[in-house]
């Protein structure tokens, strides 16, 4: 066949183009064999994934609990703060019961991380996220309750998997970011976390304490976690055999395992588990650690070098750790080749946190996370009927961040949000406390009082001045908590402010800005309206105002049981929840139950059906909005196991859906429940077992507000 000269030129140009595209998408495969021992030690001991000689850029980690933390109260990174979208605390995100929302939030977080990492103006941090925290809030006194999505392993796993998918992106071979799950595992006791042992039966290890990690790794594809400080069965988690036996061998976790801060050295100087640092470093690497997080790089560096010199660890064992780091680096595009996220930060676009979309997403998160605990008809507020509003509370003019919070580009306080919502036609009176009776006088003059009370999420700091007021691991108020500080009280220190406001004016809305539960029995009995929110969100005030003035209908649901009294709780060190902890095993009547939350409208449940499929059940129920306002309902499915031969929870969340229903409309909500999700851990078989027999499905609006029941057989 004759081909003209010009046709040949075009043909070869086309081939060249195809070859170039193929070459650019090919990955530059780097193995441990390509690295020097010095480069391997550097990667092990600095949490830096960069390999300068091989052209791999420096890449560290970023905290990402509810937004990238570049700065914030803890001054993460010790550099000039950079603005990032700050969302409600993780505890609040759990209260949304909305995995789709959390996936969008994680997408925003990881996009901002990419932006700052790849933008030549900033060149900041890296592409691995410390987060989400998938530990379980088994006790409301736990100081890090604010970092957890709640007390239930099913709820937390669904929310955390959504975060993982959002952070990584939709392409399994090309990740936007790589989340590192915290903290593997059974970490929910701060005061003695470095030396205590979390002990419980094997079934609870599988069904409760490791469940969220298992789900995130095997179903969502997470390839990283951070071992906890605590022991399990007397063995520090940093060197626990379960890292290899369970996570790596059984679950296929072939990615980063980063030690917690100074965990390697603390096994020597705090626990006395090892006699010297070299042994501790060697045993950590053998157990599965791929990187040491340390305040002093020299400590871990020297320990690893001594371990090699003394023959405690071989280079082949180090290579095993390095290879798992490289697995993650390859997915992130750090080793070259195609990277669909490469344009982020390099295309001249402005900072993502400054976009209208970021603000709207944050505002949506505030609205969806807020839980209406009580409403005697005072809410929603009618602006046309209000002429003067008193806004009272110690933090009404700011938005508080927690220890893992970042630096928002702006903050909309409660006071800002109320002013924006009502405009200039309504007079706003404001005071932080009842100084010289000023607060009470303002309350008496106003048509309505909005009083914001709650906790200080960083109790070791003076929030007003930003400097340290008490030492690390200490708290100014015993009902406040944070990392290394468990709460010694569940009493709301500011509740007396509410009492004074109510004495002066019967129309009081209590905005409880809290990082966890409080035993607010008095307020529940006397205050007309209570709205609970968490700290941190830059759109804090706007989201709350949307709810108070009826622009949005609240539908947040509690992700943790709120006890009526601290006396109803087990000792903190008792990790066996079957003794009476969480909604699954507690016998005490709660102040507010797990899954609870009110709305401005009412929902009717009817025509529940349970059909049998090949691998599980499909549950459907008609839900009707019988009120006059559009709203969301969170339909919850719990399972019971009557006649079971083993001890099972009194009820167990096994499905939920947050749905929007227009006023007067009915929709059919369908929720699948797989047989495997009804299984229990069989200790003798060392495997999950689906028990033949009856299963009772409970469908309702909370763990105690059950509207329909159906019993089926497996």
PDB file of C-alpha atoms in Angstrom, residues 375 377-386 388-391 414 418 421-422 426 447-450 507-509 511 528-529 544-552 600 629:
ATOM      1  CA  UNK A 375     -37.632  22.427  72.366  1.00  0.00           C
ATOM      2  CA  UNK A 377     -41.967  25.417  71.142  1.00  0.00           C
ATOM      3  CA  UNK A 378     -39.635  28.398  71.493  1.00  0.00           C
ATOM      4  CA  UNK A 379     -37.759  27.417  68.309  1.00  0.00           C
ATOM      5  CA  UNK A 380     -37.594  28.266  65.482  1.00  0.00           C
ATOM      6  CA  UNK A 381     -37.440  31.959  66.295  1.00  0.00           C
ATOM      7  CA  UNK A 382     -39.620  34.451  64.425  1.00  0.00           C
ATOM      8  CA  UNK A 383     -37.508  37.496  63.535  1.00  0.00           C
ATOM      9  CA  UNK A 384     -40.536  39.723  63.052  1.00  0.00           C
ATOM     10  CA  UNK A 385     -41.561  39.229  66.671  1.00  0.00           C
ATOM     11  CA  UNK A 386     -38.175  40.113  68.153  1.00  0.00           C
ATOM     12  CA  UNK A 388     -34.186  43.030  71.320  1.00  0.00           C
ATOM     13  CA  UNK A 389     -32.051  39.899  71.833  1.00  0.00           C
ATOM     14  CA  UNK A 390     -29.488  39.306  74.579  1.00  0.00           C
ATOM     15  CA  UNK A 391     -26.544  37.135  73.520  1.00  0.00           C
ATOM     16  CA  UNK A 414     -22.320  33.052  67.553  1.00  0.00           C
ATOM     17  CA  UNK A 418     -27.029  36.250  65.171  1.00  0.00           C
ATOM     18  CA  UNK A 421     -29.355  36.767  60.660  1.00  0.00           C
ATOM     19  CA  UNK A 422     -31.485  39.538  62.210  1.00  0.00           C
ATOM     20  CA  UNK A 426     -33.173  43.971  65.940  1.00  0.00           C
ATOM     21  CA  UNK A 447     -37.418  39.625  74.269  1.00  0.00           C
ATOM     22  CA  UNK A 448     -35.204  36.584  74.148  1.00  0.00           C
ATOM     23  CA  UNK A 449     -31.896  35.362  75.607  1.00  0.00           C
ATOM     24  CA  UNK A 450     -29.442  33.206  73.666  1.00  0.00           C
ATOM     25  CA  UNK A 507     -37.421  32.816  76.929  1.00  0.00           C
ATOM     26  CA  UNK A 508     -33.934  31.279  76.982  1.00  0.00           C
ATOM     27  CA  UNK A 509     -32.222  29.319  74.242  1.00  0.00           C
ATOM     28  CA  UNK A 511     -26.491  26.827  72.982  1.00  0.00           C
ATOM     29  CA  UNK A 528     -37.191  25.857  77.065  1.00  0.00           C
ATOM     30  CA  UNK A 529     -34.739  25.089  74.240  1.00  0.00           C
ATOM     31  CA  UNK A 544     -26.329  27.959  64.456  1.00  0.00           C
ATOM     32  CA  UNK A 545     -28.269  31.039  63.327  1.00  0.00           C
ATOM     33  CA  UNK A 546     -29.660  29.062  60.377  1.00  0.00           C
ATOM     34  CA  UNK A 547     -31.162  26.608  62.849  1.00  0.00           C
ATOM     35  CA  UNK A 548     -32.342  29.091  65.470  1.00  0.00           C
ATOM     36  CA  UNK A 549     -34.200  31.215  62.921  1.00  0.00           C
ATOM     37  CA  UNK A 550     -35.643  28.306  60.954  1.00  0.00           C
ATOM     38  CA  UNK A 551     -33.568  28.604  57.785  1.00  0.00           C
ATOM     39  CA  UNK A 552     -32.556  25.009  58.471  1.00  0.00           C
ATOM     40  CA  UNK A 600     -38.938  21.135  64.086  1.00  0.00           C
ATOM     41  CA  UNK A 629     -41.652  22.113  57.672  1.00  0.00           C
TER      42      UNK A 629
END
